């Protein structure tokens, strides 16, 4: 059973009237009982599941900002509009995300919006887990295309795995006619190089983690799991990057052009963005290794001890998707903040917006 992009779009926008999420067959229930229970939960009580995901210890929730502390930009401006993408467990419909969009617009004087991958808070939250990465990018792309305020191009920034939506859009949709281009992309604590572990998700402490950790190991590169679970799509076990299963089934492997499906158009699309800003939280314990936020990775020759800087990785040296070219053209910018995952200060965010988006 494969959860395709077309099925995802039909489900989200009314083409499928019945069950929202795929269910396991008998053999899958024996192989991954906890993950199958999670899928059952999504179909039987989506509202409760969305609440549990929002309140889970691994959720990347944007806190509300103090709008009164931001000076309104009243100057006539030709600043591009701005798209914001939320982290896992969060939703564009939540108060924190609404406040960061409002703060972004107030600071820059630009139109700003958050594009969800579900039409309600419940769907948008659950789809951050149970709508695979490629399918999520497709839904995000339609949201971009259907917003007339974005038609002439836009800037964008993401929080946590929201960056995967923007990065995926850049690589896939920049080369497709009718989809506007991302001029500047700022990735805040992005899952850019994937994760090799989920340290904030202890299966003995949270029920949902039982379902996630069960398939974020040897089963991560199973076709069924890759067709559903967003987190499995960017799970990059540093000891398995040369395995046939990773190269064949991992969506992240294809995006990095280190899998079986190498496409030059991904590199071409990446090259169309004028400026990149890679932001790392220096105390981040949610993303492992945290250096992945700025394109570092574990050394496949010593996968659990030695870290490679971004320019020591295979994808940089071989320029598999365009990171080295962007570096050589002066497009890459590097920022950091002292703190946990997406726990930057309001002043830091306003500073980045002023520096790169104004």
PDB file of N, CA and C in Angstrom, residues 253-336:
ATOM      1  N   UNK A 253      17.094  10.668   0.753  1.00  0.00           N
ATOM      2  CA  UNK A 253      18.198  10.238  -0.115  1.00  0.00           C
ATOM      3  C   UNK A 253      18.004  10.751  -1.532  1.00  0.00           C
ATOM      4  N   UNK A 254      16.764  10.739  -2.003  1.00  0.00           N
ATOM      5  CA  UNK A 254      16.502  11.233  -3.357  1.00  0.00           C
ATOM      6  C   UNK A 254      16.705  12.755  -3.399  1.00  0.00           C
ATOM      7  N   UNK A 255      16.229  13.472  -2.375  1.00  0.00           N
ATOM      8  CA  UNK A 255      16.383  14.926  -2.338  1.00  0.00           C
ATOM      9  C   UNK A 255      17.856  15.328  -2.360  1.00  0.00           C
ATOM     10  N   UNK A 256      18.693  14.558  -1.655  1.00  0.00           N
ATOM     11  CA  UNK A 256      20.126  14.865  -1.615  1.00  0.00           C
ATOM     12  C   UNK A 256      20.839  14.384  -2.880  1.00  0.00           C
ATOM     13  N   UNK A 257      20.087  13.705  -3.765  1.00  0.00           N
ATOM     14  CA  UNK A 257      20.667  13.072  -4.954  1.00  0.00           C
ATOM     15  C   UNK A 257      21.766  12.078  -4.573  1.00  0.00           C
ATOM     16  N   UNK A 258      21.547  11.376  -3.442  1.00  0.00           N
ATOM     17  CA  UNK A 258      22.462  10.315  -3.050  1.00  0.00           C
ATOM     18  C   UNK A 258      21.747   8.959  -3.062  1.00  0.00           C
ATOM     19  N   UNK A 259      20.530   8.947  -3.608  1.00  0.00           N
ATOM     20  CA  UNK A 259      19.772   7.713  -3.726  1.00  0.00           C
ATOM     21  C   UNK A 259      19.783   7.183  -5.147  1.00  0.00           C
ATOM     22  N   UNK A 260      18.851   6.281  -5.444  1.00  0.00           N
ATOM     23  CA  UNK A 260      18.783   5.679  -6.778  1.00  0.00           C
ATOM     24  C   UNK A 260      18.178   6.619  -7.821  1.00  0.00           C
ATOM     25  N   UNK A 261      17.335   7.551  -7.352  1.00  0.00           N
ATOM     26  CA  UNK A 261      16.630   8.447  -8.277  1.00  0.00           C
ATOM     27  C   UNK A 261      17.331   9.803  -8.308  1.00  0.00           C
ATOM     28  N   UNK A 262      18.369   9.922  -9.103  1.00  0.00           N
ATOM     29  CA  UNK A 262      19.122  11.179  -9.223  1.00  0.00           C
ATOM     30  C   UNK A 262      18.487  12.033 -10.319  1.00  0.00           C
ATOM     31  N   UNK A 263      18.147  13.270  -9.961  1.00  0.00           N
ATOM     32  CA  UNK A 263      17.532  14.182 -10.930  1.00  0.00           C
ATOM     33  C   UNK A 263      18.274  15.514 -10.930  1.00  0.00           C
ATOM     34  N   UNK A 264      18.773  15.905 -12.062  1.00  0.00           N
ATOM     35  CA  UNK A 264      19.500  17.166 -12.193  1.00  0.00           C
ATOM     36  C   UNK A 264      18.594  18.360 -11.925  1.00  0.00           C
ATOM     37  N   UNK A 265      17.290  18.188 -12.125  1.00  0.00           N
ATOM     38  CA  UNK A 265      16.355  19.303 -11.910  1.00  0.00           C
ATOM     39  C   UNK A 265      16.337  19.751 -10.450  1.00  0.00           C
ATOM     40  N   UNK A 266      16.630  18.842  -9.522  1.00  0.00           N
ATOM     41  CA  UNK A 266      16.692  19.232  -8.110  1.00  0.00           C
ATOM     42  C   UNK A 266      17.811  20.242  -7.894  1.00  0.00           C
ATOM     43  N   UNK A 267      18.934  20.013  -8.513  1.00  0.00           N
ATOM     44  CA  UNK A 267      20.077  20.922  -8.407  1.00  0.00           C
ATOM     45  C   UNK A 267      19.761  22.238  -9.111  1.00  0.00           C
ATOM     46  N   UNK A 268      19.104  22.138 -10.238  1.00  0.00           N
ATOM     47  CA  UNK A 268      18.728  23.337 -10.977  1.00  0.00           C
ATOM     48  C   UNK A 268      17.787  24.198 -10.152  1.00  0.00           C
ATOM     49  N   UNK A 269      16.795  23.573  -9.530  1.00  0.00           N
ATOM     50  CA  UNK A 269      15.846  24.303  -8.702  1.00  0.00           C
ATOM     51  C   UNK A 269      16.513  24.963  -7.505  1.00  0.00           C
ATOM     52  N   UNK A 270      17.434  24.242  -6.873  1.00  0.00           N
ATOM     53  CA  UNK A 270      18.161  24.773  -5.723  1.00  0.00           C
ATOM     54  C   UNK A 270      18.953  26.024  -6.119  1.00  0.00           C
ATOM     55  N   UNK A 271      19.468  26.023  -7.323  1.00  0.00           N
ATOM     56  CA  UNK A 271      20.275  27.141  -7.803  1.00  0.00           C
ATOM     57  C   UNK A 271      19.482  28.389  -8.127  1.00  0.00           C
ATOM     58  N   UNK A 272      18.166  28.287  -8.193  1.00  0.00           N
ATOM     59  CA  UNK A 272      17.344  29.444  -8.549  1.00  0.00           C
ATOM     60  C   UNK A 272      17.068  30.368  -7.374  1.00  0.00           C
ATOM     61  N   UNK A 273      17.304  29.910  -6.152  1.00  0.00           N
ATOM     62  CA  UNK A 273      17.142  30.781  -4.988  1.00  0.00           C
ATOM     63  C   UNK A 273      18.386  31.640  -4.835  1.00  0.00           C
ATOM     64  N   UNK A 274      18.182  32.924  -4.562  1.00  0.00           N
ATOM     65  CA  UNK A 274      19.273  33.892  -4.553  1.00  0.00           C
ATOM     66  C   UNK A 274      20.072  33.898  -3.253  1.00  0.00           C
ATOM     67  N   UNK A 275      19.419  33.547  -2.138  1.00  0.00           N
ATOM     68  CA  UNK A 275      20.103  33.634  -0.853  1.00  0.00           C
ATOM     69  C   UNK A 275      19.565  32.565   0.098  1.00  0.00           C
ATOM     70  N   UNK A 276      20.502  31.926   0.811  1.00  0.00           N
ATOM     71  CA  UNK A 276      20.154  30.944   1.838  1.00  0.00           C
ATOM     72  C   UNK A 276      20.698  31.408   3.183  1.00  0.00           C
ATOM     73  N   UNK A 277      19.912  31.186   4.227  1.00  0.00           N
ATOM     74  CA  UNK A 277      20.330  31.489   5.590  1.00  0.00           C
ATOM     75  C   UNK A 277      20.103  30.235   6.425  1.00  0.00           C
ATOM     76  N   UNK A 278      21.185  29.687   6.964  1.00  0.00           N
ATOM     77  CA  UNK A 278      21.108  28.444   7.731  1.00  0.00           C
ATOM     78  C   UNK A 278      21.350  28.768   9.205  1.00  0.00           C
ATOM     79  N   UNK A 279      20.314  28.550  10.039  1.00  0.00           N
ATOM     80  CA  UNK A 279      20.360  28.931  11.454  1.00  0.00           C
ATOM     81  C   UNK A 279      20.372  27.680  12.325  1.00  0.00           C
ATOM     82  N   UNK A 280      21.349  27.598  13.239  1.00  0.00           N
ATOM     83  CA  UNK A 280      21.467  26.463  14.146  1.00  0.00           C
ATOM     84  C   UNK A 280      21.263  26.905  15.590  1.00  0.00           C
ATOM     85  N   UNK A 281      20.565  26.089  16.360  1.00  0.00           N
ATOM     86  CA  UNK A 281      20.469  26.273  17.803  1.00  0.00           C
ATOM     87  C   UNK A 281      21.631  25.531  18.443  1.00  0.00           C
ATOM     88  N   UNK A 282      22.536  26.249  19.111  1.00  0.00           N
ATOM     89  CA  UNK A 282      23.782  25.638  19.595  1.00  0.00           C
ATOM     90  C   UNK A 282      23.571  24.639  20.724  1.00  0.00           C
ATOM     91  N   UNK A 283      22.378  24.634  21.326  1.00  0.00           N
ATOM     92  CA  UNK A 283      22.078  23.689  22.398  1.00  0.00           C
ATOM     93  C   UNK A 283      20.951  22.740  22.011  1.00  0.00           C
ATOM     94  N   UNK A 284      20.706  22.618  20.730  1.00  0.00           N
ATOM     95  CA  UNK A 284      19.599  21.795  20.219  1.00  0.00           C
ATOM     96  C   UNK A 284      19.827  20.323  20.549  1.00  0.00           C
ATOM     97  N   UNK A 285      18.848  19.717  21.215  1.00  0.00           N
ATOM     98  CA  UNK A 285      18.910  18.274  21.503  1.00  0.00           C
ATOM     99  C   UNK A 285      17.805  17.514  20.770  1.00  0.00           C
ATOM    100  N   UNK A 286      17.002  18.218  19.979  1.00  0.00           N
ATOM    101  CA  UNK A 286      15.922  17.568  19.230  1.00  0.00           C
ATOM    102  C   UNK A 286      16.455  16.978  17.934  1.00  0.00           C
ATOM    103  N   UNK A 287      17.340  17.710  17.267  1.00  0.00           N
ATOM    104  CA  UNK A 287      17.935  17.237  16.011  1.00  0.00           C
ATOM    105  C   UNK A 287      19.302  16.633  16.321  1.00  0.00           C
ATOM    106  N   UNK A 288      19.482  15.366  15.887  1.00  0.00           N
ATOM    107  CA  UNK A 288      20.792  14.719  16.057  1.00  0.00           C
ATOM    108  C   UNK A 288      21.292  14.200  14.716  1.00  0.00           C
ATOM    109  N   UNK A 289      22.518  14.609  14.327  1.00  0.00           N
ATOM    110  CA  UNK A 289      23.341  15.623  14.988  1.00  0.00           C
ATOM    111  C   UNK A 289      22.825  17.022  14.688  1.00  0.00           C
ATOM    112  N   UNK A 290      22.930  17.919  15.654  1.00  0.00           N
ATOM    113  CA  UNK A 290      22.415  19.277  15.453  1.00  0.00           C
ATOM    114  C   UNK A 290      23.122  19.996  14.307  1.00  0.00           C
ATOM    115  N   UNK A 291      24.352  19.568  13.995  1.00  0.00           N
ATOM    116  CA  UNK A 291      25.080  20.175  12.880  1.00  0.00           C
ATOM    117  C   UNK A 291      24.379  19.959  11.544  1.00  0.00           C
ATOM    118  N   UNK A 292      23.442  19.019  11.505  1.00  0.00           N
ATOM    119  CA  UNK A 292      22.657  18.808  10.299  1.00  0.00           C
ATOM    120  C   UNK A 292      21.831  20.026   9.922  1.00  0.00           C
ATOM    121  N   UNK A 293      21.541  20.884  10.901  1.00  0.00           N
ATOM    122  CA  UNK A 293      20.795  22.115  10.616  1.00  0.00           C
ATOM    123  C   UNK A 293      21.589  23.049   9.715  1.00  0.00           C
ATOM    124  N   UNK A 294      22.919  22.902   9.734  1.00  0.00           N
ATOM    125  CA  UNK A 294      23.780  23.698   8.849  1.00  0.00           C
ATOM    126  C   UNK A 294      24.569  22.759   7.923  1.00  0.00           C
ATOM    127  N   UNK A 295      23.924  21.627   7.586  1.00  0.00           N
ATOM    128  CA  UNK A 295      24.391  20.702   6.567  1.00  0.00           C
ATOM    129  C   UNK A 295      25.594  19.833   6.963  1.00  0.00           C
ATOM    130  N   UNK A 296      25.929  19.796   8.257  1.00  0.00           N
ATOM    131  CA  UNK A 296      26.923  18.833   8.701  1.00  0.00           C
ATOM    132  C   UNK A 296      26.292  17.453   8.799  1.00  0.00           C
ATOM    133  N   UNK A 297      27.112  16.433   9.017  1.00  0.00           N
ATOM    134  CA  UNK A 297      26.597  15.059   9.092  1.00  0.00           C
ATOM    135  C   UNK A 297      27.600  14.181   9.829  1.00  0.00           C
ATOM    136  N   UNK A 298      27.122  13.017  10.251  1.00  0.00           N
ATOM    137  CA  UNK A 298      28.024  12.041  10.835  1.00  0.00           C
ATOM    138  C   UNK A 298      28.838  11.393   9.722  1.00  0.00           C
ATOM    139  N   UNK A 299      30.083  11.081  10.026  1.00  0.00           N
ATOM    140  CA  UNK A 299      30.978  10.443   9.071  1.00  0.00           C
ATOM    141  C   UNK A 299      30.564   8.987   8.875  1.00  0.00           C
ATOM    142  N   UNK A 300      30.215   8.570   7.657  1.00  0.00           N
ATOM    143  CA  UNK A 300      29.812   7.173   7.439  1.00  0.00           C
ATOM    144  C   UNK A 300      30.907   6.172   7.779  1.00  0.00           C
ATOM    145  N   UNK A 301      32.155   6.622   7.835  1.00  0.00           N
ATOM    146  CA  UNK A 301      33.252   5.741   8.228  1.00  0.00           C
ATOM    147  C   UNK A 301      33.321   5.557   9.739  1.00  0.00           C
ATOM    148  N   UNK A 302      32.719   6.474  10.487  1.00  0.00           N
ATOM    149  CA  UNK A 302      32.677   6.417  11.950  1.00  0.00           C
ATOM    150  C   UNK A 302      31.344   7.034  12.374  1.00  0.00           C
ATOM    151  N   UNK A 303      30.229   6.333  12.075  1.00  0.00           N
ATOM    152  CA  UNK A 303      28.903   6.956  12.041  1.00  0.00           C
ATOM    153  C   UNK A 303      28.340   7.485  13.353  1.00  0.00           C
ATOM    154  N   UNK A 304      28.863   7.091  14.483  1.00  0.00           N
ATOM    155  CA  UNK A 304      28.270   7.555  15.731  1.00  0.00           C
ATOM    156  C   UNK A 304      29.240   8.335  16.606  1.00  0.00           C
ATOM    157  N   UNK A 305      30.411   8.680  16.058  1.00  0.00           N
ATOM    158  CA  UNK A 305      31.387   9.437  16.833  1.00  0.00           C
ATOM    159  C   UNK A 305      31.932  10.656  16.108  1.00  0.00           C
ATOM    160  N   UNK A 306      32.205  10.541  14.831  1.00  0.00           N
ATOM    161  CA  UNK A 306      32.885  11.610  14.106  1.00  0.00           C
ATOM    162  C   UNK A 306      31.899  12.421  13.262  1.00  0.00           C
ATOM    163  N   UNK A 307      31.943  13.733  13.444  1.00  0.00           N
ATOM    164  CA  UNK A 307      31.065  14.626  12.700  1.00  0.00           C
ATOM    165  C   UNK A 307      31.833  15.310  11.566  1.00  0.00           C
ATOM    166  N   UNK A 308      31.152  15.480  10.457  1.00  0.00           N
ATOM    167  CA  UNK A 308      31.721  16.183   9.310  1.00  0.00           C
ATOM    168  C   UNK A 308      31.099  17.569   9.210  1.00  0.00           C
ATOM    169  N   UNK A 309      31.924  18.571   8.953  1.00  0.00           N
ATOM    170  CA  UNK A 309      31.404  19.897   8.654  1.00  0.00           C
ATOM    171  C   UNK A 309      30.710  19.854   7.293  1.00  0.00           C
ATOM    172  N   UNK A 310      29.879  20.841   7.009  1.00  0.00           N
ATOM    173  CA  UNK A 310      29.084  20.830   5.785  1.00  0.00           C
ATOM    174  C   UNK A 310      29.947  20.659   4.535  1.00  0.00           C
ATOM    175  N   UNK A 311      31.154  21.294   4.538  1.00  0.00           N
ATOM    176  CA  UNK A 311      31.992  21.230   3.350  1.00  0.00           C
ATOM    177  C   UNK A 311      32.885  19.995   3.301  1.00  0.00           C
ATOM    178  N   UNK A 312      32.696  19.093   4.254  1.00  0.00           N
ATOM    179  CA  UNK A 312      33.412  17.811   4.250  1.00  0.00           C
ATOM    180  C   UNK A 312      32.511  16.657   3.822  1.00  0.00           C
ATOM    181  N   UNK A 313      31.240  16.928   3.646  1.00  0.00           N
ATOM    182  CA  UNK A 313      30.279  15.886   3.300  1.00  0.00           C
ATOM    183  C   UNK A 313      30.361  15.522   1.824  1.00  0.00           C
ATOM    184  N   UNK A 314      29.870  14.353   1.512  1.00  0.00           N
ATOM    185  CA  UNK A 314      29.861  13.884   0.123  1.00  0.00           C
ATOM    186  C   UNK A 314      28.995  14.782  -0.745  1.00  0.00           C
ATOM    187  N   UNK A 315      27.830  15.204  -0.201  1.00  0.00           N
ATOM    188  CA  UNK A 315      26.940  16.010  -1.031  1.00  0.00           C
ATOM    189  C   UNK A 315      27.525  17.380  -1.334  1.00  0.00           C
ATOM    190  N   UNK A 316      28.417  17.872  -0.466  1.00  0.00           N
ATOM    191  CA  UNK A 316      29.094  19.138  -0.772  1.00  0.00           C
ATOM    192  C   UNK A 316      30.241  18.910  -1.755  1.00  0.00           C
ATOM    193  N   UNK A 317      31.088  17.942  -1.447  1.00  0.00           N
ATOM    194  CA  UNK A 317      32.256  17.707  -2.301  1.00  0.00           C
ATOM    195  C   UNK A 317      31.854  17.360  -3.724  1.00  0.00           C
ATOM    196  N   UNK A 318      30.791  16.561  -3.864  1.00  0.00           N
ATOM    197  CA  UNK A 318      30.331  16.171  -5.198  1.00  0.00           C
ATOM    198  C   UNK A 318      29.240  17.107  -5.736  1.00  0.00           C
ATOM    199  N   UNK A 319      28.844  18.064  -4.904  1.00  0.00           N
ATOM    200  CA  UNK A 319      27.832  19.051  -5.279  1.00  0.00           C
ATOM    201  C   UNK A 319      26.578  18.371  -5.827  1.00  0.00           C
ATOM    202  N   UNK A 320      26.089  17.393  -5.092  1.00  0.00           N
ATOM    203  CA  UNK A 320      25.008  16.548  -5.602  1.00  0.00           C
ATOM    204  C   UNK A 320      23.705  17.298  -5.856  1.00  0.00           C
ATOM    205  N   UNK A 321      23.401  18.315  -5.024  1.00  0.00           N
ATOM    206  CA  UNK A 321      22.160  19.057  -5.250  1.00  0.00           C
ATOM    207  C   UNK A 321      22.374  20.569  -5.309  1.00  0.00           C
ATOM    208  N   UNK A 322      23.631  21.016  -5.254  1.00  0.00           N
ATOM    209  CA  UNK A 322      23.905  22.436  -5.473  1.00  0.00           C
ATOM    210  C   UNK A 322      24.379  23.219  -4.273  1.00  0.00           C
ATOM    211  N   UNK A 323      24.644  22.565  -3.139  1.00  0.00           N
ATOM    212  CA  UNK A 323      25.086  23.291  -1.955  1.00  0.00           C
ATOM    213  C   UNK A 323      26.452  23.931  -2.159  1.00  0.00           C
ATOM    214  N   UNK A 324      27.367  23.214  -2.811  1.00  0.00           N
ATOM    215  CA  UNK A 324      28.699  23.778  -3.048  1.00  0.00           C
ATOM    216  C   UNK A 324      28.636  24.946  -4.027  1.00  0.00           C
ATOM    217  N   UNK A 325      27.830  24.795  -5.058  1.00  0.00           N
ATOM    218  CA  UNK A 325      27.670  25.891  -6.016  1.00  0.00           C
ATOM    219  C   UNK A 325      27.125  27.133  -5.320  1.00  0.00           C
ATOM    220  N   UNK A 326      26.127  26.936  -4.446  1.00  0.00           N
ATOM    221  CA  UNK A 326      25.579  28.068  -3.700  1.00  0.00           C
ATOM    222  C   UNK A 326      26.658  28.723  -2.853  1.00  0.00           C
ATOM    223  N   UNK A 327      27.536  27.919  -2.275  1.00  0.00           N
ATOM    224  CA  UNK A 327      28.638  28.435  -1.463  1.00  0.00           C
ATOM    225  C   UNK A 327      29.600  29.256  -2.320  1.00  0.00           C
ATOM    226  N   UNK A 328      29.947  28.712  -3.450  1.00  0.00           N
ATOM    227  CA  UNK A 328      30.894  29.390  -4.345  1.00  0.00           C
ATOM    228  C   UNK A 328      30.324  30.692  -4.897  1.00  0.00           C
ATOM    229  N   UNK A 329      28.999  30.770  -5.000  1.00  0.00           N
ATOM    230  CA  UNK A 329      28.354  31.976  -5.509  1.00  0.00           C
ATOM    231  C   UNK A 329      28.022  32.964  -4.389  1.00  0.00           C
ATOM    232  N   UNK A 330      28.421  32.638  -3.166  1.00  0.00           N
ATOM    233  CA  UNK A 330      28.192  33.532  -2.033  1.00  0.00           C
ATOM    234  C   UNK A 330      26.759  33.585  -1.552  1.00  0.00           C
ATOM    235  N   UNK A 331      25.988  32.548  -1.837  1.00  0.00           N
ATOM    236  CA  UNK A 331      24.574  32.544  -1.461  1.00  0.00           C
ATOM    237  C   UNK A 331      24.338  32.070  -0.023  1.00  0.00           C
ATOM    238  N   UNK A 332      25.246  31.300   0.539  1.00  0.00           N
ATOM    239  CA  UNK A 332      25.034  30.725   1.868  1.00  0.00           C
ATOM    240  C   UNK A 332      25.423  31.699   2.966  1.00  0.00           C
ATOM    241  N   UNK A 333      24.524  31.842   3.927  1.00  0.00           N
ATOM    242  CA  UNK A 333      24.764  32.670   5.102  1.00  0.00           C
ATOM    243  C   UNK A 333      24.523  31.818   6.343  1.00  0.00           C
ATOM    244  N   UNK A 334      25.266  32.078   7.404  1.00  0.00           N
ATOM    245  CA  UNK A 334      25.240  31.219   8.585  1.00  0.00           C
ATOM    246  C   UNK A 334      24.938  32.030   9.838  1.00  0.00           C
ATOM    247  N   UNK A 335      23.949  31.564  10.592  1.00  0.00           N
ATOM    248  CA  UNK A 335      23.567  32.222  11.838  1.00  0.00           C
ATOM    249  C   UNK A 335      23.405  31.170  12.934  1.00  0.00           C
ATOM    250  N   UNK A 336      23.469  31.623  14.177  1.00  0.00           N
ATOM    251  CA  UNK A 336      23.252  30.708  15.311  1.00  0.00           C
ATOM    252  C   UNK A 336      22.638  31.475  16.464  1.00  0.00           C
TER     253      UNK A 336
END
